[in-house]
Structure formats: C-alpha cells, structure tokens
Amino acid sequence: MTVLELREVSKSYRLRGFLRQGPELQVLAGVSLSLRRHEILGLVGESGCGKSTLARLALALEKPDQGEFLFLGQPYWRLPRRERRNLRPRLQAVFQDPAASLNPRMRIGDLISEPLRLQGVSREETRDRTLKMMEMVGLPEEALSRFPHQLSGGQRQRVALARALITHPEVVVLDEPTSALDVSVQAQILNLLLDLQHRFGVSYIFISHDLPVVLYLAHRVAVMYLGEIVEMAPAADLEKPGLHPYTELLLASIPGERKKRPVAGEPPSLLRRPYGCVFHPRCPEARPLCQREKPPLRRVSREHFIACHRR
Amino acid sequence: MEGGTLLQVQDLVLGCRGRSYPLVGTVSFGLRAGEIFGLVGESGCGKSLTGLACLALFPSGVKPLSGRVIFRDTDLLSLPEEKRRKFRGRHIGLIFQEPLNALNPVFTVGHQVEEVLELHRGLSGEKARRETVRLFSEVGLPDPELRLRNYPHELSGGMRQRVMIAMALAGDPDLLVADEPTTALDVTVQAQILELFLELRARRGLSILFISHDLAVIREVADRVAVMYAGEIVEEAPREELFSSPLHPYTRALLAAFPRLGTRKLEVLPGQVPPPGTWPRGCRFAPRCPEKIPLCAEKHPELKEIRPHHRVRCLRV
Ligand SMILES: Nc1ncnc2c1ncn2[C@@H]1O[C@H](COP(=O)(O)OP(=O)(O)OP(=O)(O)O)[C@@H](O)[C@H]1O
Ligand SMILES: Nc1ncnc2c1ncn2[C@@H]1O[C@H](COP(=O)(O)OP(=O)(O)OP(=O)(O)O)[C@@H](O)[C@H]1O
Ligand SMILES: [Mg+2]
Ligand SMILES: [Mg+2]
C-alpha cells in the first residue's frame, strides 16, 4: 500500500537579482515518487540536485508549483485546512543538523514530548511515553533535564529521532541525518534507524549523498540528477549491470579501490539545464538523440525504472 | 633518521593557552620522499592540528609543548617565525577543505597564483602569467587561459579546489599537507581530485600528508596510513596491510562501522571519542574497547613495531 506519493511535481524559485527580479530556477522538473508502507526509500544525488527541496514537498512544508502531493491516499493541498492539520503529525522529519532544528532553550524532555503536548495527551502519559521513547533511542534518563548543547552530535540526533517518532507517525523523512556524524556514531544511528523502523512499522524517505549508506538502509533507491529522477530500483539491483550511466558513474566514483574511472566533468548549473537528457553532457554513451529528446522514466523490469535512451 | 625521509615529526605535544592538558600528543611519524601518508581518525582526534604543525603553524592559543618537526635537516619549530614563513609555500604547501576560505574573494584566481610565483620563485609579468596557465592545465582546469580572469565565486567547488592545488604547487614544494581536501566535494568530483593527487605524486615525486576522516578516501590515495585516536597515533601500517589485517581494536571497530558497497551488517562501536582533558590515564581507547584487560586501565601503551613497518599502540597485541 502506498502511504505517500508525489505525482509529476515541479518546483521553481525566483532568484533575487539586483534591483529587478532574477531568473527563475527550476529545481524539480516533473518528479514522481511513491513510498510504500513499511518501506525505506533511499534518495541519492549530488549537491544541489534538489533532494532537500523534494524533502520539503514530501513533508508538506512547501506546495509544489505543479503536480500533486498525496498523503495516505488524499490530495493533501486540496484538503480543508483542518484536515491538513490533523494529518501533519503523521508526517515527521529529521534533518542533518539537529543543533539547528532543536530549540536551544528547551530541555530534552520537553523537546521530545512537545508533539504529545500539542496533541493534548495527559501529563502522566506524556511522561511515560517520553521515558520509554528515550530508552528506545538509547538516551539516558539524566538527559531529560539537559539542553541540546550539553549533548554530543549523535545524542542530539537521537533526540531528533525520539521527537519524530513519539507520535507514531506514518512517514519520517530523513534528510542527511548522519552526514555530520563520525563513522562510529553514524553506524550507531543507522542501526538504530533500522531497529526503530522495524518496531514502529514506519516508512522512511532516507536522503543522502552517500551511496553506500543509502544502499545499507534502503529497500528501494531513487537516483536524482539536476532535479529529475533518472533511475528507481530495488537496492539489490544496483549491484547488477545495466544501470543508468549516471548511477554507474556514482558507483564508480566511490573511493577505496584505485580503479580507473570514466572522465566525467562536473554537473552543470540548474540555470543551464541541458536540453534533451539532463545527463548527456557528461555521459560517455551519449548519442545525438540524447541531445534532442528527453528520455522518459521507463520500466525495465518489474520494479526497476530508468530514464535513458541507451538502456 | 631513515633514508629518504623528508619530514619527521618527533614526540610532538600540542597544548593550549589557559589549559593544563594537551590537545594532541604524543605524535611521531615520518614521511618519505614521494609518498602519500594518510592520517585518518574521527572528529577532534587532532588531525588538523598535527597537519598544521608540519608547517609550524598553530591556531591562536595553540602552542607546541614539546617535540620537533624536522624537514630534511631543519627543525621547523626552532626557527624564528620569519624563517618559518619562507619554508611555507616554498618547501611545504597547504591545502584546506574549503578553498573559498583560503582564496581572496576580491582578486582573480590568476592574480593570486601569480603572487605566490613572485614571492617564492621571483617570477613576474608575462613569465608569471605563462607559468600560471601551465599550472592551471597541470591541475586539470578546463580553459586555463580564460580561468585566469575568474574570481573564486565564479568557479565551481571542484574548480576552486583545483585552483587551490595550483596555488599550493606554485612555490614548487616537495611536500603538500592536504587537510580534508575533498570533503566538501561531490563524489564524482572527489574521484577526479583524488586522481589528480595520485598523478601529481607520480609526475612530480611529491610527498603528501593526506588528512581525512573518510577511510575510503584514505584507502584510495595513501601508501601508508596512520590512525589517530584521542590525540595520538594508535596504528600505522602500509595501506594494504592496514585495511586487510588491522591489529588495533579501534582500527578494527572503525572499519567494521564503515559502510561499503555490499555491507550487510554494520558493527556498532558504542560511546564516542573522549575530548582533550578527559583522556583516561591508561589506554585512551580502553573504556570503549571490547578486548580490554584490567591492565589497560592502568598502563598507557607505547606505539610498538609489531611487524616491519606496522606499529600498534595496544598492550594486547
Ligand atoms: N528557497 C529557495 N530559493 C532559491 N533557491 C533555492 C531555494 N531552495 C533551494 N534552492 C536552490 O535549489 C537547488 C537545489 O537545492 P536543494 O537544497 O534541494 O539541493 P540538495 O540536493 O538538497 O543539495 P545538498 O546535497 O547540497 O543538500 C539549489 O541550487 C538551491 O540553491
Ligand atoms: N584553537 C584551538 N583552541 C583550543 N582547542 C582547539 C583549537 N583548535 C583545535 N582545538 C581542539 O583540539 C582538538 C584537535 O582538533 P583538530 O582540529 O586537530 O581535530 P581534527 O582531528 O582535525 O577534527 P575534525 O575531523 O573535526 O577536523 C579538538 O578537540 C579541538 O577542539
Ligand atoms: Mg540538501
Ligand atoms: Mg580537521
């Protein structure tokens, strides 16, 4: 069953220019994506390709310019405000920098329990559930009365997780949740994420620029390039041949093996989105057709989609 | 000193004004000519301070408490500041994580490289310009002639890092200290810059002290690797040996916690790195070590050579 769906969503921002309005920057160009119940969907791509923008749309923090956002089967932005407000707590977020997303003047206990208090849950129940949640994410009880700055980065991320899960949401969108953490702390948080997903039966959209991390966690992976999804596949399929040339480049770029790699240039600016296939200027297999025509996201096997004329 | 050693750091301890405990130490290692030496470890373990000390550079408040940094036959720490400055750039170049902080936003990148050429190699005018174009093409900047007139903000992150490398090479140094030089870059660009470091080493016979928190990056470029934990080196070995048969429990835990393609299960190392001032008296890793024995809490282990070129700081090895 699908819990969340983005259908052909587009999003542009008007850049501010000097005195007059700047150009329009199209960040997302017709992106479709669906998240199933109990699924971890990984979203990977390089800096600036639109991952966080997509996260904000999937969190209903922003409205798409075009296309539809469906949550639990309902067209979110067409619902009356009161119904939208009821749906909101079932959609939670964890961001890269918990220091920025946690109010520095609130104590840990209040930060974790705030979503419950907003729902009008009784004091005793709030306290019980907060302590239970803290135990589940591995925070000691003493942390209850501390402030965010008194915790380490990994502990702050545990607080953000506890706060996101305490209302038993349907979906949690995690935007680079471990990118600021050390390797040993990252492993703690990744395994905790798997454990919690299992216990709560929640679905995740897990965003990262780190492909091995995404593949470790996700059931399915969406690969983004310049505001488009160029490939969508079960994680296991990324170990097989016949992938999108950009996915192949990402895999070949993972350091550690001193292997020969294709020469590939750098991603162009969103302001100069290439005509035809967005990846053609860097693609070793590009043909004239790739400059003329944009390839659709085509099904190549049951759950595997690729946007490429050459596959 | 070993034959062919270019830089030798001996018993280095770094402290900080107003604090009674060290930030880094005791650190000893040697870098051979033409070698890429990788320094890896988690945040706060002392990689950057150690790297800067190799240029006798110390952030404000930080000072060497003991030890020597010997480049060829000169102890940099015993030189007056004015002579140290001559060494930097000319003999040892420095590259940071974020080139935007190291480049001056109000001058063109061409001008900035020409300045270094004038200072260290006495080149000016047309000669400096031509050498800059040559350096830009050496580091793989597309359209080097056009790039001369670009300001730093007009370049992509990858191109800025190439300019930064060209600038570090302008004095024709024998050693580069590169502190997380690809951490701010996208993976596809990172792969190209790592390739560039390997090429430069092959072409110029450069030595590089390559600092990173990323084990995979270190594995890609380094010939020898030192793993730091809480201010000291806990293991040092040739690249292949370190990754295939790590001996220190921390190195092993770090490798098991690092996701690679095909990782099915990450092993979790509980706890975190103790900050300076809270290091245990015995082995600094003992509180987190799955293999500790009572003695580990008492005795601080030495960095011992267990096999040729393989040093480990562990009582149990
Ligand atoms: N509110 C906004 N106004 C103008 N431009 C924006 C806005 N939000 C995002 N952008 C631009 O949209 C592009 C995509 O940004 P986004 O943050 O979604 O990328 P990302 O994939 O998350 O990148 P990163 O990996 O660096 O986090 C960038 O060029 C960014 O500058
Ligand atoms: N100027 C300074 N004054 C006081 N303490 C400092 C100063 N610079 C660094 N430190 C401390 O010294 C220790 C080592 O710092 P260093 O920057 O070398 O770590 P690092 O290994 O490079 O970490 P990272 O991976 O985060 O860059 C840290 O605990 C840091 O907080
Ligand atoms: Mg982002
Ligand atoms: Mg550092």
XYZ file of C-alpha atoms and ligand atoms in Angstrom:
692
model
C 0.000 0.000 0.000
C 1.253 3.478 -0.886
C 1.431 5.924 2.034
C 2.900 8.927 0.270
C 3.094 9.920 -3.341
C 4.474 12.796 -5.375
C 2.965 12.909 -8.862
C 4.803 14.865 -11.541
C 5.736 17.613 -9.097
C 7.705 20.658 -10.204
C 9.164 23.435 -8.121
C 10.876 26.661 -9.149
C 12.323 29.512 -7.173
C 12.633 33.084 -8.366
C 16.195 34.165 -7.715
C 16.641 37.670 -6.345
C 18.554 39.886 -8.699
C 19.989 43.378 -8.247
C 17.056 45.863 -8.360
C 14.931 43.636 -10.534
C 13.844 40.046 -10.276
C 16.398 37.438 -11.211
C 15.857 34.393 -13.379
C 13.614 31.515 -12.442
C 15.424 28.451 -11.159
C 13.652 25.209 -11.824
C 14.756 22.875 -9.046
C 12.362 19.973 -9.574
C 11.138 19.065 -13.035
C 8.242 16.608 -13.047
C 9.314 14.248 -10.284
C 7.185 11.226 -9.396
C 7.810 9.049 -6.408
C 5.821 6.776 -4.176
C 6.554 5.395 -0.756
C 5.013 2.134 0.429
C 4.038 1.205 3.946
C 6.997 -0.190 5.964
C 9.387 0.780 3.204
C 12.709 2.605 3.349
C 13.086 4.571 0.148
C 16.581 5.961 -0.391
C 17.126 9.166 -2.335
C 20.637 9.810 -3.549
C 22.232 12.508 -5.686
C 24.911 15.154 -5.711
C 24.810 18.530 -4.045
C 22.149 20.895 -5.394
C 20.227 18.280 -7.367
C 17.070 19.036 -5.368
C 17.000 16.392 -2.623
C 16.120 18.784 0.199
C 13.556 20.564 -1.970
C 11.907 17.219 -2.626
C 12.042 16.525 1.123
C 10.200 19.779 1.863
C 7.479 18.857 -0.625
C 7.181 15.345 0.827
C 6.883 16.890 4.306
C 4.158 19.274 3.114
C 6.327 22.181 4.216
C 6.051 23.584 0.695
C 3.486 23.300 -2.030
C 4.515 22.094 -5.499
C 4.055 24.592 -8.369
C 2.642 21.771 -10.437
C 1.691 18.191 -9.746
C 0.082 16.535 -6.805
C 1.145 15.530 -3.301
C -0.853 12.623 -1.916
C -0.594 11.544 1.700
C -2.448 8.435 2.858
C -4.276 8.485 -0.437
C -5.558 12.035 -0.039
C -4.645 15.064 -2.194
C -3.053 16.969 0.686
C -3.124 20.527 -0.659
C -6.745 20.247 -1.750
C -7.940 19.253 1.716
C -9.538 21.789 4.055
C -7.040 23.334 6.461
C -8.422 21.469 9.487
C -7.905 18.087 7.863
C -4.419 19.063 6.812
C -3.667 19.953 10.425
C -4.821 16.522 11.556
C -2.583 14.816 9.039
C 0.525 16.833 9.852
C 1.692 14.923 12.964
C 1.703 11.715 10.959
C 4.467 13.146 8.804
C 7.731 13.831 10.650
C 11.225 14.997 9.759
C 14.816 14.550 10.886
C 17.414 16.903 9.416
C 21.174 16.840 9.101
C 21.917 19.368 11.785
C 19.908 18.673 14.933
C 21.554 21.670 16.597
C 19.682 23.885 14.138
C 16.351 22.084 14.333
C 16.153 21.729 18.137
C 15.208 24.822 20.137
C 18.351 25.526 22.211
C 16.359 26.917 25.146
C 14.196 23.849 25.612
C 15.146 20.895 27.777
C 15.499 17.485 26.130
C 12.444 16.102 27.919
C 10.284 18.988 26.706
C 11.668 18.754 23.183
C 10.827 15.074 22.892
C 7.387 15.389 24.469
C 6.328 18.581 22.709
C 4.452 16.802 19.882
C 2.416 14.890 22.503
C 1.573 18.026 24.469
C 0.398 19.681 21.257
C -1.970 16.752 20.840
C -3.336 17.254 24.347
C -2.060 13.961 25.804
C -2.264 13.805 29.623
C 0.756 14.639 31.794
C 1.336 11.143 33.139
C 1.013 9.529 29.747
C 3.338 12.120 28.221
C 5.965 11.413 30.857
C 5.692 7.640 30.451
C 5.886 7.771 26.702
C 8.796 10.219 26.772
C 10.839 7.986 29.068
C 10.031 4.935 27.005
C 10.975 6.738 23.819
C 14.265 7.895 25.337
C 15.098 4.345 26.266
C 14.316 3.139 22.762
C 16.657 5.649 21.135
C 19.357 4.997 23.720
C 19.293 8.234 25.701
C 19.976 8.035 29.442
C 17.249 9.308 31.777
C 19.600 12.029 33.062
C 19.379 13.668 29.641
C 15.763 14.621 30.408
C 16.667 17.951 32.000
C 19.673 18.797 29.839
C 19.795 21.294 26.976
C 20.725 20.372 23.373
C 24.182 21.992 23.582
C 25.053 19.720 26.501
C 24.724 16.647 24.292
C 27.010 15.264 21.600
C 26.033 15.364 17.922
C 24.996 11.716 17.967
C 22.885 12.192 21.099
C 21.193 15.245 19.592
C 20.305 13.144 16.566
C 18.792 10.579 18.966
C 16.674 13.381 20.441
C 15.501 14.399 16.960
C 14.571 10.776 16.260
C 12.701 10.372 19.530
C 10.778 13.561 18.832
C 9.945 12.428 15.318
C 8.692 9.005 16.378
C 6.853 9.736 19.618
C 3.558 10.422 17.847
C 3.791 7.134 15.913
C 3.860 8.829 12.515
C 3.197 7.079 9.230
C 6.213 8.568 7.458
C 9.533 10.042 8.562
C 11.604 11.989 6.038
C 15.285 11.912 6.996
C 17.409 14.487 5.162
C 21.121 13.597 5.522
C 20.595 12.540 9.150
C 24.097 11.125 9.598
C 26.140 13.355 7.301
C 27.536 15.440 10.164
C 28.410 12.458 12.341
C 31.594 10.485 12.843
C 31.844 6.988 11.372
C 31.358 5.169 14.668
C 28.394 7.369 15.653
C 26.925 7.109 12.150
C 26.890 3.310 12.467
C 25.077 3.618 15.813
C 22.410 5.872 14.292
C 21.988 3.816 11.098
C 21.403 0.643 13.075
C 19.074 2.490 15.431
C 17.094 3.730 12.403
C 16.680 0.154 11.168
C 15.643 -1.028 14.611
C 13.074 1.748 15.063
C 11.645 1.311 11.593
C 11.042 -2.310 12.460
C 9.471 -1.608 15.836
C 7.236 1.239 14.730
C 6.382 -0.118 11.290
C 7.011 3.363 9.963
C 8.101 4.260 6.411
C 11.201 6.339 5.722
C 12.366 8.531 2.912
C 16.093 8.471 3.590
C 18.097 11.148 1.792
C 21.862 11.106 1.478
C 24.642 11.924 -0.932
C 26.453 8.793 0.293
C 25.519 5.824 -1.870
C 26.942 3.054 0.358
C 24.980 4.474 3.307
C 21.766 4.604 1.256
C 22.282 1.070 -0.015
C 22.866 -0.196 3.515
C 19.486 1.088 4.671
C 17.106 1.310 1.758
C 14.827 -1.239 0.125
C 14.456 0.874 -2.997
C 16.645 3.678 -4.273
C 15.823 6.741 -6.361
C 18.754 8.431 -8.080
C 18.371 12.156 -8.728
C 20.250 14.327 -11.160
C 19.549 18.025 -11.783
C 16.033 17.930 -10.385
C 14.930 14.729 -12.070
C 14.783 11.102 -11.052
C 16.912 9.229 -13.569
C 16.656 5.787 -12.015
C 14.487 3.990 -9.491
C 15.377 0.455 -8.479
C 15.365 -2.117 -5.695
C 18.632 -1.675 -3.742
C 19.786 -5.168 -4.757
C 19.525 -4.236 -8.450
C 22.268 -1.640 -8.048
C 24.754 -4.478 -7.802
C 23.789 -5.690 -11.263
C 24.849 -4.328 -14.676
C 22.662 -2.250 -16.985
C 22.154 0.789 -14.758
C 21.667 4.404 -15.789
C 25.054 5.840 -16.857
C 24.822 8.409 -14.032
C 24.213 5.693 -11.438
C 27.182 3.835 -12.896
C 29.280 6.984 -12.547
C 28.182 7.395 -8.905
C 29.102 3.789 -8.156
C 32.450 4.083 -9.938
C 33.223 7.267 -8.005
C 33.038 5.606 -4.593
C 36.621 5.797 -3.367
C 38.706 2.982 -1.970
C 39.644 0.735 -4.845
C 42.001 2.814 -7.020
C 40.153 1.766 -10.144
C 40.068 3.523 -13.479
C 37.067 5.779 -13.862
C 35.340 7.494 -16.763
C 36.316 11.134 -17.236
C 33.123 12.910 -16.383
C 33.332 16.687 -15.896
C 31.149 18.414 -13.335
C 27.388 18.844 -13.042
C 26.139 21.966 -14.832
C 24.201 24.693 -13.052
C 20.433 24.348 -12.734
C 20.205 27.636 -14.617
C 21.623 25.890 -17.662
C 19.642 22.680 -17.548
C 20.687 20.724 -20.636
C 18.154 20.175 -23.374
C 17.167 16.559 -24.040
C 18.574 14.160 -21.470
C 19.845 16.167 -18.477
C 22.886 13.925 -18.155
C 24.003 13.916 -21.807
C 26.869 16.475 -21.455
C 28.647 14.156 -19.003
C 27.522 10.857 -20.461
C 30.146 8.634 -22.111
C 27.416 6.928 -24.121
C 25.520 10.000 -25.360
C 24.214 9.962 -28.934
C 22.615 12.781 -30.969
C 19.165 11.587 -29.880
C 20.124 12.253 -26.235
C 20.640 15.956 -27.024
C 17.302 16.257 -28.769
C 14.881 14.250 -26.751
C 14.310 13.799 -23.074
C 14.094 10.084 -22.235
C 11.056 9.106 -20.164
C 11.415 7.091 -16.948
C 10.808 3.672 -18.466
C 10.170 0.345 -16.747
C 12.972 -2.149 -17.479
C 11.853 -4.827 -15.066
C 9.083 -5.165 -12.502
C 10.384 -2.584 -10.050
C 13.206 -1.022 -11.993
C 12.830 2.246 -13.927
C 15.463 4.054 -15.982
C 15.340 7.339 -17.900
C 17.866 6.653 -20.639
C 17.706 6.193 -24.431
C 20.598 3.756 -24.267
C 19.148 1.245 -21.818
C 66.679 9.248 10.514
C 65.568 6.694 7.952
C 66.915 7.005 4.416
C 64.741 9.113 2.133
C 62.769 10.612 4.993
C 61.546 14.061 4.078
C 59.634 15.043 7.185
C 59.972 13.630 10.648
C 57.582 14.535 13.444
C 59.114 13.563 16.775
C 57.295 13.373 20.094
C 55.044 16.281 19.243
C 52.743 17.505 22.022
C 50.420 20.462 21.437
C 48.790 22.422 24.221
C 46.505 25.353 24.534
C 46.856 28.611 26.448
C 44.973 28.515 29.748
C 44.569 24.749 29.822
C 46.647 22.261 31.735
C 46.059 19.313 29.408
C 47.372 18.646 25.904
C 45.194 18.765 22.762
C 47.427 16.461 20.754
C 50.200 14.104 21.721
C 52.418 12.344 21.753
C 52.682 12.083 17.960
C 55.634 10.699 15.995
C 55.764 9.704 12.350
C 57.942 10.054 9.291
C 57.110 10.846 5.693
C 59.304 9.543 2.914
C 60.031 11.345 -0.315
C 57.392 10.638 -2.963
C 54.992 9.027 -0.532
C 51.357 9.746 0.282
C 50.867 9.350 4.004
C 47.254 9.180 5.156
C 46.192 10.464 8.558
C 42.718 9.256 9.451
C 40.543 9.496 12.539
C 37.261 10.758 13.901
C 36.412 14.380 14.588
C 38.552 16.112 17.209
C 41.283 13.466 17.356
C 43.914 16.023 16.346
C 44.417 15.527 12.604
C 44.270 19.187 11.591
C 46.443 20.454 14.436
C 49.033 17.798 13.588
C 48.896 18.729 9.901
C 49.314 22.431 10.610
C 52.207 21.710 12.985
C 54.034 20.194 9.993
C 54.199 23.760 8.644
C 54.961 25.134 12.119
C 51.525 26.749 12.020
C 49.449 26.971 15.189
C 45.937 28.390 15.526
C 45.639 31.155 18.102
C 46.070 29.819 21.617
C 47.637 26.561 20.464
C 51.343 26.025 21.077
C 53.852 23.182 20.920
C 54.701 21.911 24.399
C 57.439 19.612 23.201
C 58.717 17.738 20.199
C 60.326 18.504 16.885
C 59.203 18.814 13.280
C 62.226 18.108 11.134
C 62.036 18.894 7.419
C 65.134 17.500 5.700
C 67.663 18.675 8.329
C 65.871 21.675 9.747
C 63.810 21.640 12.917
C 60.986 23.975 11.893
C 59.875 24.556 15.478
C 63.251 26.017 16.429
C 63.225 28.554 13.564
C 62.107 32.142 14.112
C 58.719 32.934 12.548
C 60.237 34.863 9.655
C 62.258 31.840 8.514
C 59.318 29.511 9.009
C 57.337 31.692 6.648
C 59.959 31.201 3.936
C 59.595 27.452 4.317
C 55.864 27.517 3.892
C 54.761 27.684 0.308
C 58.317 27.209 -0.928
C 59.021 23.782 0.583
C 55.690 22.797 2.063
C 52.321 23.662 0.539
C 48.967 23.629 2.331
C 45.507 22.759 1.017
C 42.336 23.047 3.054
C 38.865 21.579 2.888
C 37.100 24.733 1.770
C 39.086 26.696 -0.788
C 36.621 29.572 -0.578
C 38.072 30.458 2.825
C 41.632 30.275 1.579
C 41.169 32.272 -1.627
C 40.768 36.032 -1.570
C 37.333 36.943 -2.985
C 38.391 40.356 -4.350
C 41.240 39.184 -6.599
C 41.135 36.987 -9.691
C 42.462 33.467 -9.197
C 45.160 34.168 -11.801
C 46.403 37.139 -9.777
C 46.550 35.070 -6.606
C 48.685 32.351 -8.160
C 50.963 34.956 -9.781
C 51.535 36.500 -6.365
C 52.823 33.192 -4.995
C 55.070 32.785 -8.058
C 56.564 36.232 -7.461
C 57.087 35.624 -3.741
C 58.680 32.180 -3.933
C 60.159 31.955 -7.402
C 60.727 35.568 -8.383
C 58.545 35.289 -11.489
C 56.556 38.294 -12.647
C 54.740 39.734 -15.646
C 54.423 37.544 -18.705
C 56.558 34.776 -17.165
C 54.308 34.502 -14.136
C 51.241 34.533 -16.336
C 52.557 31.760 -18.524
C 53.558 29.648 -15.515
C 50.079 30.159 -14.037
C 48.462 28.898 -17.234
C 50.810 25.911 -17.133
C 49.916 25.167 -13.504
C 46.202 25.509 -14.263
C 46.446 22.979 -17.064
C 48.571 20.703 -14.885
C 45.788 20.567 -12.281
C 43.190 19.955 -14.984
C 41.327 23.268 -15.027
C 39.397 23.484 -18.288
C 40.230 26.584 -20.424
C 43.187 27.663 -18.246
C 43.721 30.969 -20.100
C 40.139 32.034 -19.519
C 40.211 30.983 -15.863
C 42.971 33.499 -15.049
C 40.393 36.266 -15.029
C 37.794 34.447 -12.911
C 37.038 35.395 -9.330
C 36.787 32.495 -6.831
C 32.985 32.704 -6.584
C 32.669 32.289 -10.351
C 34.118 28.785 -10.163
C 32.534 25.518 -9.052
C 33.728 23.815 -5.860
C 35.815 21.355 -7.837
C 37.448 24.088 -9.929
C 38.211 26.130 -6.795
C 39.928 23.119 -5.272
C 41.994 22.776 -8.462
C 42.989 26.468 -8.191
C 43.915 25.901 -4.546
C 46.123 22.974 -5.566
C 47.729 25.058 -8.336
C 48.456 27.753 -5.742
C 49.997 25.225 -3.365
C 52.172 23.940 -6.230
C 53.251 27.419 -7.346
C 56.198 27.535 -4.938
C 57.317 24.143 -6.295
C 57.206 22.473 -2.868
C 58.393 18.959 -2.016
C 55.600 18.320 0.432
C 51.891 19.060 0.417
C 49.775 18.999 3.538
C 46.207 18.395 2.347
C 43.612 18.658 5.123
C 40.308 17.071 4.043
C 40.822 18.415 0.507
C 37.829 16.585 -0.974
C 35.409 16.548 1.953
C 33.310 19.429 0.605
C 33.117 17.991 -2.915
C 30.599 15.726 -4.597
C 31.712 12.114 -5.023
C 32.121 12.321 -8.786
C 34.284 15.436 -8.424
C 36.095 13.958 -5.430
C 37.097 10.967 -7.560
C 38.696 13.348 -10.082
C 40.596 15.328 -7.432
C 41.901 12.147 -5.769
C 43.116 11.023 -9.189
C 44.869 14.381 -9.554
C 46.750 13.886 -6.266
C 47.949 10.473 -7.459
C 49.055 11.963 -10.791
C 50.923 14.825 -9.123
C 52.760 12.424 -6.890
C 53.730 10.280 -9.881
C 54.753 13.226 -12.066
C 56.485 15.468 -9.534
C 57.578 12.938 -6.937
C 55.686 14.988 -4.357
C 55.149 13.801 -0.820
C 51.668 14.353 0.522
C 50.371 14.303 4.063
C 46.756 13.491 3.293
C 44.318 14.091 6.146
C 40.763 12.763 6.096
C 38.075 11.353 8.338
C 36.984 9.155 5.419
C 38.534 5.689 5.428
C 37.585 5.044 1.808
C 39.307 8.231 0.638
C 42.427 7.321 2.598
C 42.322 3.833 1.158
C 42.144 5.326 -2.325
C 45.189 7.586 -2.098
C 47.519 6.670 0.756
C 50.597 4.435 0.578
C 50.883 4.289 4.341
C 48.178 5.088 6.869
C 48.201 6.271 10.455
C 45.019 6.018 12.518
C 44.606 8.650 15.224
C 42.506 8.351 18.346
C 42.273 10.940 21.131
C 45.384 12.890 20.184
C 47.737 10.060 19.316
C 48.522 7.555 16.598
C 47.209 4.119 17.584
C 48.193 2.218 14.452
C 50.388 2.802 11.433
C 50.862 0.441 8.516
C 51.143 0.212 4.741
C 47.737 0.748 3.111
C 47.019 -2.842 2.108
C 48.097 -4.253 5.427
C 46.109 -1.747 7.452
C 42.896 -2.463 5.590
C 43.348 -6.227 5.263
C 44.812 -7.040 8.673
C 44.262 -4.211 11.137
C 45.618 -5.028 14.588
C 44.396 -2.282 16.904
C 40.865 -2.889 18.231
C 39.935 0.708 17.372
C 41.041 0.350 13.748
C 39.095 -2.869 13.508
C 35.990 -1.313 15.039
C 36.255 1.700 12.743
C 36.474 -0.485 9.650
C 33.518 -2.575 10.797
C 31.439 0.571 11.328
C 32.216 1.971 7.891
C 29.560 1.265 5.250
C 30.898 -0.020 1.945
C 29.116 -1.419 -1.070
C 27.704 -4.784 -0.136
C 27.870 -4.202 3.643
C 25.118 -6.301 5.168
C 25.708 -5.513 8.815
C 27.469 -2.589 10.439
C 29.079 -3.415 13.755
C 28.440 -0.724 16.307
C 31.203 0.654 18.478
C 29.421 2.170 21.475
C 30.358 5.517 23.011
C 32.373 8.308 21.440
C 35.864 9.758 21.235
C 36.822 11.453 24.531
C 37.720 15.131 24.037
C 41.070 16.517 25.242
C 41.194 16.867 29.010
C 39.128 13.712 29.552
C 41.583 11.147 28.230
C 41.873 8.120 30.501
C 45.175 7.537 32.272
C 45.858 4.120 30.738
C 44.968 3.259 27.165
C 42.787 6.064 25.816
C 40.600 3.594 23.950
C 40.178 1.194 26.900
C 36.735 2.422 28.062
C 35.252 1.504 24.653
C 37.452 -1.474 23.897
C 35.730 -4.858 23.588
C 39.042 -6.627 24.262
C 40.342 -4.711 27.266
C 42.036 -6.372 30.216
C 42.431 -4.794 33.673
C 45.957 -3.606 32.866
C 44.613 -1.407 30.024
C 43.092 0.990 32.548
C 46.463 1.357 34.310
C 49.137 1.428 31.677
C 49.378 3.726 28.690
C 50.678 1.593 25.803
C 53.605 2.582 23.603
C 53.433 2.601 19.797
C 55.361 -0.620 19.139
C 56.614 -2.045 15.852
C 54.855 -5.414 15.692
C 55.914 -6.315 12.179
C 58.175 -4.448 9.792
C 56.544 -1.033 9.108
C 53.500 -1.911 11.196
C 53.208 -0.068 14.507
C 50.426 -0.606 17.037
C 49.609 1.034 20.363
C 47.955 -1.797 22.269
C 49.026 -3.833 25.285
C 47.354 -6.935 23.947
C 48.957 -7.073 20.518
N 14.127 28.807 -1.287
C 14.982 28.776 -2.323
N 15.213 29.864 -3.079
C 16.067 29.829 -4.115
N 16.763 28.755 -4.493
C 16.599 27.632 -3.774
C 15.715 27.581 -2.657
N 15.772 26.328 -2.149
C 16.656 25.641 -2.906
N 17.149 26.420 -3.886
C 18.106 26.003 -4.915
O 17.659 24.779 -5.427
C 18.741 23.919 -5.738
C 18.528 22.579 -5.081
O 18.615 22.752 -3.674
P 18.432 21.559 -2.633
O 18.735 22.122 -1.304
O 17.111 20.931 -2.831
O 19.567 20.560 -3.088
P 20.151 19.263 -2.355
O 20.106 18.177 -3.362
O 19.460 19.060 -1.064
O 21.650 19.667 -2.142
P 22.662 19.318 -0.926
O 23.181 17.941 -1.201
O 23.742 20.334 -1.100
O 21.890 19.421 0.353
C 19.988 24.645 -5.297
O 20.585 25.235 -6.419
C 19.480 25.683 -4.351
O 20.308 26.812 -4.363
N 42.500 26.954 18.506
C 42.138 25.983 19.355
N 41.997 26.227 20.664
C 41.636 25.245 21.524
N 41.384 23.978 21.173
C 41.485 23.671 19.888
C 41.868 24.642 18.905
N 41.880 24.043 17.700
C 41.526 22.763 17.930
N 41.295 22.512 19.230
C 40.921 21.221 19.829
O 41.959 20.311 19.611
C 41.444 19.027 19.279
C 42.006 18.571 17.973
O 41.493 19.420 16.956
P 41.719 19.157 15.395
O 41.106 20.306 14.682
O 43.144 18.861 15.136
O 40.842 17.841 15.180
P 40.553 17.064 13.815
O 41.002 15.673 14.023
O 41.116 17.820 12.663
O 38.966 17.072 13.760
P 37.955 17.262 12.514
O 37.809 15.912 11.892
O 36.697 17.690 13.185
O 38.537 18.294 11.595
C 39.937 19.161 19.280
O 39.427 18.684 20.494
C 39.694 20.637 19.154
O 38.513 21.014 19.821
Mg 20.131 19.043 0.958
Mg 40.258 18.778 10.983
